[in-house]
Amino acid sequence: MPEGDTIFRSARTLHRALAGSAVTGFETQLPALARVDTDDPIIGRTVEYARATGKWLQIGFSGNLVLLTHMLMSGSWHIYRPGEPWQKSRHHMRVAIATQAIIAVAFNVQLAEFHTARSLARRQGFSQLGPDVLGADFDEAEAVARLASNPDLELGVALLTQSILAGLGNVFKSEICFVAGLNPFERVGELSKMQLESLVSIARRLMAANVTNTGMRQTTGLPDPEERLWVYQRTGQPCRQCGATILSRKQGLDARTSFWCPVCQSM
Ligand SMILES: [Zn+2]
């Protein structure tokens, strides 16, 4: 599942490829989008920006129109030159936006909506997003406050709650807890303000480090590509710090697996 770092990179790539260009072609398999296009065509508009907010991606068009997408489990944006073969089959295409120079194709995107600035500000799930871990205006104090106001949540669940902190997914959840030395099953209310502050700044630092390099996710800073992550998907293997066996367990209503070292992250 794409996390905020992946979406951030997609948005940056789309922005570089599309912003400032006029739309010369628009295609969609989603009826709600097609209806808007019929009433008020996308062709002829200028792409103003592409940006990420948490795990959401927005593409802004002239004439007060925003395409809001969420990748959920399997969605992705690709960029092609005209005539270049696509890497996925055409029937996975949901939206395609063409300019003279490129075609941006959204594959398997399960959530795609057109909005005006006003309807976007009211969009459930989007308007309530917490501070965006990768946002230029990231408000650390607000993120700490939102965490603190959910004392009953387990840490691993709180970090995935997008209305608390936007952009984190399952990989970073476990890695952030490890770097912070905190057990993902500990309740937020058990932590001191200093621990919460440290957690938030670790989240910001790990995510930011992963949008600058374009390769695989990396949290350990170790040179060996086999040692990129501390705990994620390392069940049964020795902790890179203390040698104890890494554990994993499903967590929360969504049963997202958390990975941790029982020694470095004792409760
Ligand atoms: Zn350990």
PDB file of C-alpha atoms and ligand atoms in Angstrom:
ATOM      1  CA  MET A   1       0.000   0.000   0.000  1.00  0.00           C
ATOM      2  CA  PRO A   2       1.436   3.386  -0.949  1.00  0.00           C
ATOM      3  CA  GLU A   3       2.361   5.620   1.960  1.00  0.00           C
ATOM      4  CA  GLY A   4       2.790   9.363   2.126  1.00  0.00           C
ATOM      5  CA  ASP A   5       6.339   9.231   0.772  1.00  0.00           C
ATOM      6  CA  THR A   6       5.212   7.411  -2.391  1.00  0.00           C
ATOM      7  CA  ILE A   7       2.306   9.795  -2.925  1.00  0.00           C
ATOM      8  CA  PHE A   8       4.565  12.775  -2.332  1.00  0.00           C
ATOM      9  CA  ARG A   9       6.956  11.538  -5.024  1.00  0.00           C
ATOM     10  CA  SER A  10       4.091  10.847  -7.455  1.00  0.00           C
ATOM     11  CA  ALA A  11       2.696  14.340  -6.888  1.00  0.00           C
ATOM     12  CA  ARG A  12       6.098  15.911  -7.430  1.00  0.00           C
ATOM     13  CA  THR A  13       6.590  13.962 -10.668  1.00  0.00           C
ATOM     14  CA  LEU A  14       3.093  14.842 -11.888  1.00  0.00           C
ATOM     15  CA  HIS A  15       3.612  18.483 -10.987  1.00  0.00           C
ATOM     16  CA  ARG A  16       6.844  18.663 -12.976  1.00  0.00           C
ATOM     17  CA  ALA A  17       5.254  16.917 -15.937  1.00  0.00           C
ATOM     18  CA  LEU A  18       1.884  18.687 -16.019  1.00  0.00           C
ATOM     19  CA  ALA A  19       1.863  22.049 -14.261  1.00  0.00           C
ATOM     20  CA  GLY A  20       1.472  25.006 -16.579  1.00  0.00           C
ATOM     21  CA  SER A  21       0.384  22.891 -19.559  1.00  0.00           C
ATOM     22  CA  ALA A  22      -2.966  22.880 -21.319  1.00  0.00           C
ATOM     23  CA  VAL A  23      -4.963  19.650 -21.280  1.00  0.00           C
ATOM     24  CA  THR A  24      -5.265  18.239 -24.797  1.00  0.00           C
ATOM     25  CA  GLY A  25      -6.934  14.954 -23.926  1.00  0.00           C
ATOM     26  CA  PHE A  26      -9.004  13.522 -21.098  1.00  0.00           C
ATOM     27  CA  GLU A  27     -10.355  10.023 -20.681  1.00  0.00           C
ATOM     28  CA  THR A  28     -11.951   8.223 -17.765  1.00  0.00           C
ATOM     29  CA  GLN A  29     -13.773   5.014 -16.984  1.00  0.00           C
ATOM     30  CA  LEU A  30     -15.403   6.510 -13.912  1.00  0.00           C
ATOM     31  CA  PRO A  31     -18.971   7.670 -14.640  1.00  0.00           C
ATOM     32  CA  ALA A  32     -18.991  10.481 -12.064  1.00  0.00           C
ATOM     33  CA  LEU A  33     -15.867  12.016 -13.586  1.00  0.00           C
ATOM     34  CA  ALA A  34     -17.149  11.524 -17.123  1.00  0.00           C
ATOM     35  CA  ARG A  35     -20.315  13.412 -16.224  1.00  0.00           C
ATOM     36  CA  VAL A  36     -18.348  16.452 -15.045  1.00  0.00           C
ATOM     37  CA  ASP A  37     -16.231  16.276 -18.203  1.00  0.00           C
ATOM     38  CA  THR A  38     -19.355  16.222 -20.389  1.00  0.00           C
ATOM     39  CA  ASP A  39     -20.916  19.193 -18.604  1.00  0.00           C
ATOM     40  CA  ASP A  40     -17.764  21.235 -18.249  1.00  0.00           C
ATOM     41  CA  PRO A  41     -14.897  19.792 -20.340  1.00  0.00           C
ATOM     42  CA  ILE A  42     -11.419  19.191 -18.966  1.00  0.00           C
ATOM     43  CA  ILE A  43      -9.769  19.652 -22.348  1.00  0.00           C
ATOM     44  CA  GLY A  44      -8.615  23.231 -22.747  1.00  0.00           C
ATOM     45  CA  ARG A  45      -8.076  23.811 -19.037  1.00  0.00           C
ATOM     46  CA  THR A  46      -4.578  24.410 -17.718  1.00  0.00           C
ATOM     47  CA  VAL A  47      -3.102  22.122 -15.082  1.00  0.00           C
ATOM     48  CA  GLU A  48      -2.165  24.430 -12.226  1.00  0.00           C
ATOM     49  CA  TYR A  49      -0.540  22.013  -9.807  1.00  0.00           C
ATOM     50  CA  ALA A  50      -0.278  18.471  -8.514  1.00  0.00           C
ATOM     51  CA  ARG A  51       0.271  18.011  -4.825  1.00  0.00           C
ATOM     52  CA  ALA A  52       0.031  15.452  -2.067  1.00  0.00           C
ATOM     53  CA  THR A  53      -1.761  15.857   1.225  1.00  0.00           C
ATOM     54  CA  GLY A  54      -1.161  12.818   3.371  1.00  0.00           C
ATOM     55  CA  LYS A  55      -2.085   9.884   1.143  1.00  0.00           C
ATOM     56  CA  TRP A  56      -4.337  11.989  -1.078  1.00  0.00           C
ATOM     57  CA  LEU A  57      -3.224  13.397  -4.381  1.00  0.00           C
ATOM     58  CA  GLN A  58      -4.775  16.521  -5.889  1.00  0.00           C
ATOM     59  CA  ILE A  59      -4.460  17.845  -9.405  1.00  0.00           C
ATOM     60  CA  GLY A  60      -5.706  21.400  -9.780  1.00  0.00           C
ATOM     61  CA  PHE A  61      -7.109  22.700 -13.078  1.00  0.00           C
ATOM     62  CA  SER A  62      -7.926  26.244 -14.132  1.00  0.00           C
ATOM     63  CA  GLY A  63     -11.574  27.124 -13.684  1.00  0.00           C
ATOM     64  CA  ASN A  64     -11.826  26.007 -10.030  1.00  0.00           C
ATOM     65  CA  LEU A  65     -11.646  22.257 -10.533  1.00  0.00           C
ATOM     66  CA  VAL A  66      -9.613  19.781  -8.510  1.00  0.00           C
ATOM     67  CA  LEU A  67      -9.196  16.071  -9.209  1.00  0.00           C
ATOM     68  CA  LEU A  68      -8.845  14.364  -5.838  1.00  0.00           C
ATOM     69  CA  THR A  69      -7.535  10.797  -5.841  1.00  0.00           C
ATOM     70  CA  HIS A  70      -6.609   8.277  -3.183  1.00  0.00           C
ATOM     71  CA  MET A  71      -4.464   5.307  -4.093  1.00  0.00           C
ATOM     72  CA  LEU A  72      -5.904   2.974  -1.411  1.00  0.00           C
ATOM     73  CA  MET A  73      -4.367  -0.494  -1.845  1.00  0.00           C
ATOM     74  CA  SER A  74      -3.405  -0.709  -5.485  1.00  0.00           C
ATOM     75  CA  GLY A  75      -3.674   2.620  -7.276  1.00  0.00           C
ATOM     76  CA  SER A  76      -0.809   4.347  -9.038  1.00  0.00           C
ATOM     77  CA  TRP A  77      -0.076   7.217 -11.414  1.00  0.00           C
ATOM     78  CA  HIS A  78       2.210   6.672 -14.403  1.00  0.00           C
ATOM     79  CA  ILE A  79       3.614   9.170 -16.849  1.00  0.00           C
ATOM     80  CA  TYR A  80       4.178   8.329 -20.512  1.00  0.00           C
ATOM     81  CA  ARG A  81       5.247  10.106 -23.656  1.00  0.00           C
ATOM     82  CA  PRO A  82       2.685  10.045 -26.467  1.00  0.00           C
ATOM     83  CA  GLY A  83       2.847   6.660 -28.189  1.00  0.00           C
ATOM     84  CA  GLU A  84       4.938   5.031 -25.444  1.00  0.00           C
ATOM     85  CA  PRO A  85       3.503   1.633 -24.424  1.00  0.00           C
ATOM     86  CA  TRP A  86       1.832   1.494 -21.004  1.00  0.00           C
ATOM     87  CA  GLN A  87       3.177  -0.786 -18.296  1.00  0.00           C
ATOM     88  CA  LYS A  88      -0.309  -1.865 -17.251  1.00  0.00           C
ATOM     89  CA  SER A  89      -3.217  -3.088 -19.280  1.00  0.00           C
ATOM     90  CA  ARG A  90      -5.596  -0.484 -20.607  1.00  0.00           C
ATOM     91  CA  HIS A  91      -8.558  -1.895 -18.697  1.00  0.00           C
ATOM     92  CA  HIS A  92      -6.875  -0.888 -15.430  1.00  0.00           C
ATOM     93  CA  MET A  93      -6.873   2.734 -16.606  1.00  0.00           C
ATOM     94  CA  ARG A  94      -9.262   4.917 -14.609  1.00  0.00           C
ATOM     95  CA  VAL A  95      -8.188   8.418 -15.609  1.00  0.00           C
ATOM     96  CA  ALA A  96      -5.832   9.676 -18.327  1.00  0.00           C
ATOM     97  CA  ILE A  97      -4.831  13.308 -18.695  1.00  0.00           C
ATOM     98  CA  ALA A  98      -2.889  14.286 -21.807  1.00  0.00           C
ATOM     99  CA  THR A  99      -0.941  17.414 -22.616  1.00  0.00           C
ATOM    100  CA  GLN A 100       1.052  17.960 -25.764  1.00  0.00           C
ATOM    101  CA  ALA A 101       4.168  16.435 -24.186  1.00  0.00           C
ATOM    102  CA  ILE A 102       2.922  13.664 -21.892  1.00  0.00           C
ATOM    103  CA  ILE A 103       0.079  11.436 -20.776  1.00  0.00           C
ATOM    104  CA  ALA A 104      -0.550  10.934 -17.057  1.00  0.00           C
ATOM    105  CA  VAL A 105      -2.479   7.734 -16.382  1.00  0.00           C
ATOM    106  CA  ALA A 106      -4.093   6.695 -13.110  1.00  0.00           C
ATOM    107  CA  PHE A 107      -4.359   2.903 -12.870  1.00  0.00           C
ATOM    108  CA  ASN A 108      -6.691   1.110 -10.468  1.00  0.00           C
ATOM    109  CA  VAL A 109      -7.421   4.245  -8.545  1.00  0.00           C
ATOM    110  CA  GLN A 110     -10.495   3.344  -6.528  1.00  0.00           C
ATOM    111  CA  LEU A 111     -11.253   6.817  -5.326  1.00  0.00           C
ATOM    112  CA  ALA A 112     -11.279   9.722  -7.769  1.00  0.00           C
ATOM    113  CA  GLU A 113     -13.521  12.764  -7.520  1.00  0.00           C
ATOM    114  CA  PHE A 114     -13.802  16.203  -9.031  1.00  0.00           C
ATOM    115  CA  HIS A 115     -14.164  19.046  -6.578  1.00  0.00           C
ATOM    116  CA  THR A 116     -14.413  22.784  -6.424  1.00  0.00           C
ATOM    117  CA  ALA A 117     -12.295  24.489  -3.771  1.00  0.00           C
ATOM    118  CA  ARG A 118     -15.433  24.702  -1.665  1.00  0.00           C
ATOM    119  CA  SER A 119     -16.553  21.063  -1.904  1.00  0.00           C
ATOM    120  CA  LEU A 120     -12.966  19.925  -1.291  1.00  0.00           C
ATOM    121  CA  ALA A 121     -12.838  21.881   1.958  1.00  0.00           C
ATOM    122  CA  ARG A 122     -15.918  19.952   3.096  1.00  0.00           C
ATOM    123  CA  ARG A 123     -14.902  16.510   1.819  1.00  0.00           C
ATOM    124  CA  GLN A 124     -15.260  13.888   4.587  1.00  0.00           C
ATOM    125  CA  GLY A 125     -11.935  12.279   5.423  1.00  0.00           C
ATOM    126  CA  PHE A 126     -10.005  14.949   3.543  1.00  0.00           C
ATOM    127  CA  SER A 127     -11.022  18.091   5.396  1.00  0.00           C
ATOM    128  CA  GLN A 128     -10.337  16.436   8.784  1.00  0.00           C
ATOM    129  CA  LEU A 129      -6.799  15.343   7.921  1.00  0.00           C
ATOM    130  CA  GLY A 130      -4.230  15.913  10.624  1.00  0.00           C
ATOM    131  CA  PRO A 131      -0.957  17.747   9.965  1.00  0.00           C
ATOM    132  CA  ASP A 132       0.710  16.356   6.848  1.00  0.00           C
ATOM    133  CA  VAL A 133       3.990  14.739   7.861  1.00  0.00           C
ATOM    134  CA  LEU A 134       5.537  15.842   4.569  1.00  0.00           C
ATOM    135  CA  GLY A 135       3.799  19.212   4.330  1.00  0.00           C
ATOM    136  CA  ALA A 136       5.962  22.320   4.027  1.00  0.00           C
ATOM    137  CA  ASP A 137       3.844  23.847   6.788  1.00  0.00           C
ATOM    138  CA  PHE A 138       3.907  20.796   9.074  1.00  0.00           C
ATOM    139  CA  ASP A 139       2.707  21.821  12.523  1.00  0.00           C
ATOM    140  CA  GLU A 140       4.523  19.645  15.033  1.00  0.00           C
ATOM    141  CA  ALA A 141       2.711  21.067  18.072  1.00  0.00           C
ATOM    142  CA  GLU A 142      -0.673  20.402  16.448  1.00  0.00           C
ATOM    143  CA  ALA A 143       0.345  16.811  15.674  1.00  0.00           C
ATOM    144  CA  VAL A 144       1.413  16.283  19.295  1.00  0.00           C
ATOM    145  CA  ALA A 145      -1.861  17.819  20.503  1.00  0.00           C
ATOM    146  CA  ARG A 146      -3.928  15.549  18.242  1.00  0.00           C
ATOM    147  CA  LEU A 147      -2.032  12.503  19.510  1.00  0.00           C
ATOM    148  CA  ALA A 148      -2.477  13.583  23.113  1.00  0.00           C
ATOM    149  CA  SER A 149      -6.216  14.012  22.624  1.00  0.00           C
ATOM    150  CA  ASN A 150      -6.506  10.294  21.779  1.00  0.00           C
ATOM    151  CA  PRO A 151      -5.082   8.771  24.986  1.00  0.00           C
ATOM    152  CA  ASP A 152      -6.937   5.460  24.615  1.00  0.00           C
ATOM    153  CA  LEU A 153      -5.553   4.592  21.199  1.00  0.00           C
ATOM    154  CA  GLU A 154      -2.644   2.218  20.950  1.00  0.00           C
ATOM    155  CA  LEU A 155       0.365   3.917  19.438  1.00  0.00           C
ATOM    156  CA  GLY A 156       0.392   1.751  16.307  1.00  0.00           C
ATOM    157  CA  VAL A 157      -3.254   2.596  15.660  1.00  0.00           C
ATOM    158  CA  ALA A 158      -2.805   6.305  16.428  1.00  0.00           C
ATOM    159  CA  LEU A 159       0.034   6.648  13.922  1.00  0.00           C
ATOM    160  CA  LEU A 160      -2.191   5.274  11.156  1.00  0.00           C
ATOM    161  CA  THR A 161      -5.125   7.536  12.039  1.00  0.00           C
ATOM    162  CA  GLN A 162      -5.019  10.127   9.266  1.00  0.00           C
ATOM    163  CA  SER A 163      -6.994  12.700  11.258  1.00  0.00           C
ATOM    164  CA  ILE A 164      -4.154  12.708  13.804  1.00  0.00           C
ATOM    165  CA  LEU A 165      -1.168  12.647  11.470  1.00  0.00           C
ATOM    166  CA  ALA A 166      -1.569  12.462   7.685  1.00  0.00           C
ATOM    167  CA  GLY A 167       0.699  10.396   5.481  1.00  0.00           C
ATOM    168  CA  LEU A 168       1.918   7.450   7.545  1.00  0.00           C
ATOM    169  CA  GLY A 169       1.264   3.857   6.521  1.00  0.00           C
ATOM    170  CA  ASN A 170       2.085   0.443   7.861  1.00  0.00           C
ATOM    171  CA  VAL A 171       5.809   0.342   7.091  1.00  0.00           C
ATOM    172  CA  PHE A 172       6.608   3.657   8.718  1.00  0.00           C
ATOM    173  CA  LYS A 173       4.312   2.989  11.667  1.00  0.00           C
ATOM    174  CA  SER A 174       6.506   0.103  12.852  1.00  0.00           C
ATOM    175  CA  GLU A 175       9.787   1.782  11.941  1.00  0.00           C
ATOM    176  CA  ILE A 176       8.919   5.023  13.757  1.00  0.00           C
ATOM    177  CA  CYS A 177       7.974   3.111  16.919  1.00  0.00           C
ATOM    178  CA  PHE A 178      11.278   1.237  16.793  1.00  0.00           C
ATOM    179  CA  VAL A 179      13.388   4.372  16.340  1.00  0.00           C
ATOM    180  CA  ALA A 180      11.450   6.028  19.177  1.00  0.00           C
ATOM    181  CA  GLY A 181      12.010   2.957  21.377  1.00  0.00           C
ATOM    182  CA  LEU A 182       8.276   2.706  21.997  1.00  0.00           C
ATOM    183  CA  ASN A 183       6.038  -0.350  21.901  1.00  0.00           C
ATOM    184  CA  PRO A 184       3.300  -0.035  19.251  1.00  0.00           C
ATOM    185  CA  PHE A 185       0.775  -1.594  21.660  1.00  0.00           C
ATOM    186  CA  GLU A 186       1.358   1.015  24.350  1.00  0.00           C
ATOM    187  CA  ARG A 187      -1.505   3.475  24.778  1.00  0.00           C
ATOM    188  CA  VAL A 188      -0.880   7.081  23.794  1.00  0.00           C
ATOM    189  CA  GLY A 189      -2.043   8.190  27.247  1.00  0.00           C
ATOM    190  CA  GLU A 190       0.871   6.291  28.840  1.00  0.00           C
ATOM    191  CA  LEU A 191       3.427   8.451  27.056  1.00  0.00           C
ATOM    192  CA  SER A 192       4.925  11.722  28.274  1.00  0.00           C
ATOM    193  CA  LYS A 193       4.666  14.912  26.240  1.00  0.00           C
ATOM    194  CA  MET A 194       8.379  14.632  25.519  1.00  0.00           C
ATOM    195  CA  GLN A 195       7.930  11.099  24.155  1.00  0.00           C
ATOM    196  CA  LEU A 196       5.093  12.300  21.909  1.00  0.00           C
ATOM    197  CA  GLU A 197       7.194  15.205  20.655  1.00  0.00           C
ATOM    198  CA  SER A 198      10.086  12.915  19.922  1.00  0.00           C
ATOM    199  CA  LEU A 199       7.776  10.479  18.130  1.00  0.00           C
ATOM    200  CA  VAL A 200       6.390  13.222  15.884  1.00  0.00           C
ATOM    201  CA  SER A 201       9.817  14.559  14.995  1.00  0.00           C
ATOM    202  CA  ILE A 202      11.044  11.025  14.205  1.00  0.00           C
ATOM    203  CA  ALA A 203       8.010  10.535  11.956  1.00  0.00           C
ATOM    204  CA  ARG A 204       8.800  13.745  10.102  1.00  0.00           C
ATOM    205  CA  ARG A 205      12.508  12.925   9.793  1.00  0.00           C
ATOM    206  CA  LEU A 206      12.052   9.335   8.533  1.00  0.00           C
ATOM    207  CA  MET A 207       9.424  10.339   5.996  1.00  0.00           C
ATOM    208  CA  ALA A 208      11.412  13.326   4.743  1.00  0.00           C
ATOM    209  CA  ALA A 209      14.503  11.129   4.304  1.00  0.00           C
ATOM    210  CA  ASN A 210      12.458   8.846   2.095  1.00  0.00           C
ATOM    211  CA  VAL A 211      11.263  11.440  -0.389  1.00  0.00           C
ATOM    212  CA  THR A 212      14.743  12.608  -1.226  1.00  0.00           C
ATOM    213  CA  ASN A 213      16.077   9.210  -2.268  1.00  0.00           C
ATOM    214  CA  THR A 214      14.150   7.611  -5.084  1.00  0.00           C
ATOM    215  CA  GLY A 215      14.949   3.986  -4.339  1.00  0.00           C
ATOM    216  CA  MET A 216      13.698   1.637  -1.676  1.00  0.00           C
ATOM    217  CA  ARG A 217      12.418   2.722   1.719  1.00  0.00           C
ATOM    218  CA  GLN A 218      15.238   3.119   4.187  1.00  0.00           C
ATOM    219  CA  THR A 219      15.143   3.881   7.883  1.00  0.00           C
ATOM    220  CA  THR A 220      18.287   2.312   9.315  1.00  0.00           C
ATOM    221  CA  GLY A 221      20.858   4.319   7.378  1.00  0.00           C
ATOM    222  CA  LEU A 222      22.833   1.071   6.968  1.00  0.00           C
ATOM    223  CA  PRO A 223      24.648   0.673   3.641  1.00  0.00           C
ATOM    224  CA  ASP A 224      23.587  -2.942   2.950  1.00  0.00           C
ATOM    225  CA  PRO A 225      20.320  -2.925   0.942  1.00  0.00           C
ATOM    226  CA  GLU A 226      19.277  -6.047   2.891  1.00  0.00           C
ATOM    227  CA  GLU A 227      19.386  -3.968   6.080  1.00  0.00           C
ATOM    228  CA  ARG A 228      17.159  -1.100   5.032  1.00  0.00           C
ATOM    229  CA  LEU A 229      14.522  -1.451   7.736  1.00  0.00           C
ATOM    230  CA  TRP A 230      14.669  -2.071  11.480  1.00  0.00           C
ATOM    231  CA  VAL A 231      11.648  -4.286  12.079  1.00  0.00           C
ATOM    232  CA  TYR A 232       9.078  -4.201   9.267  1.00  0.00           C
ATOM    233  CA  GLN A 233       8.468  -7.732   7.907  1.00  0.00           C
ATOM    234  CA  ARG A 234      11.358  -9.095   9.971  1.00  0.00           C
ATOM    235  CA  THR A 235       9.312 -11.442  12.193  1.00  0.00           C
ATOM    236  CA  GLY A 236      11.545 -14.107  13.745  1.00  0.00           C
ATOM    237  CA  GLN A 237      14.766 -12.405  12.700  1.00  0.00           C
ATOM    238  CA  PRO A 238      17.257 -10.905  15.186  1.00  0.00           C
ATOM    239  CA  CYS A 239      16.918  -7.241  16.147  1.00  0.00           C
ATOM    240  CA  ARG A 240      19.648  -5.225  14.420  1.00  0.00           C
ATOM    241  CA  GLN A 241      20.297  -3.421  17.684  1.00  0.00           C
ATOM    242  CA  CYS A 242      20.107  -6.055  20.452  1.00  0.00           C
ATOM    243  CA  GLY A 243      19.720  -9.457  18.762  1.00  0.00           C
ATOM    244  CA  ALA A 244      16.341 -10.286  20.339  1.00  0.00           C
ATOM    245  CA  THR A 245      13.770 -11.945  18.072  1.00  0.00           C
ATOM    246  CA  ILE A 246      11.487  -9.500  16.262  1.00  0.00           C
ATOM    247  CA  LEU A 247       7.789 -10.098  16.967  1.00  0.00           C
ATOM    248  CA  SER A 248       4.686  -9.226  14.989  1.00  0.00           C
ATOM    249  CA  ARG A 249       0.980  -9.138  15.655  1.00  0.00           C
ATOM    250  CA  LYS A 250      -2.143  -7.768  14.004  1.00  0.00           C
ATOM    251  CA  GLN A 251      -3.314  -4.561  15.590  1.00  0.00           C
ATOM    252  CA  GLY A 252      -6.469  -2.471  15.689  1.00  0.00           C
ATOM    253  CA  LEU A 253      -9.843  -2.861  13.992  1.00  0.00           C
ATOM    254  CA  ASP A 254      -8.176  -2.931  10.585  1.00  0.00           C
ATOM    255  CA  ALA A 255      -5.811  -5.725  11.751  1.00  0.00           C
ATOM    256  CA  ARG A 256      -2.714  -4.067  10.307  1.00  0.00           C
ATOM    257  CA  THR A 257       0.372  -5.990  11.379  1.00  0.00           C
ATOM    258  CA  SER A 258       2.823  -4.287  13.726  1.00  0.00           C
ATOM    259  CA  PHE A 259       6.440  -5.402  14.080  1.00  0.00           C
ATOM    260  CA  TRP A 260       8.589  -4.691  17.137  1.00  0.00           C
ATOM    261  CA  CYS A 261      11.570  -5.747  19.224  1.00  0.00           C
ATOM    262  CA  PRO A 262      10.433  -6.896  22.678  1.00  0.00           C
ATOM    263  CA  VAL A 263      13.674  -5.670  24.252  1.00  0.00           C
ATOM    264  CA  CYS A 264      14.306  -2.315  22.548  1.00  0.00           C
ATOM    265  CA  GLN A 265      10.581  -1.562  22.712  1.00  0.00           C
ATOM    266  CA  SER A 266       9.540  -3.087  26.017  1.00  0.00           C
ATOM    267  CA  MET A 267       6.323  -1.695  27.523  1.00  0.00           C
TER     268      MET A 267
HETATM  269 ZN    ZN B   1      16.154  -4.898  19.984  1.00  0.00          ZN
END
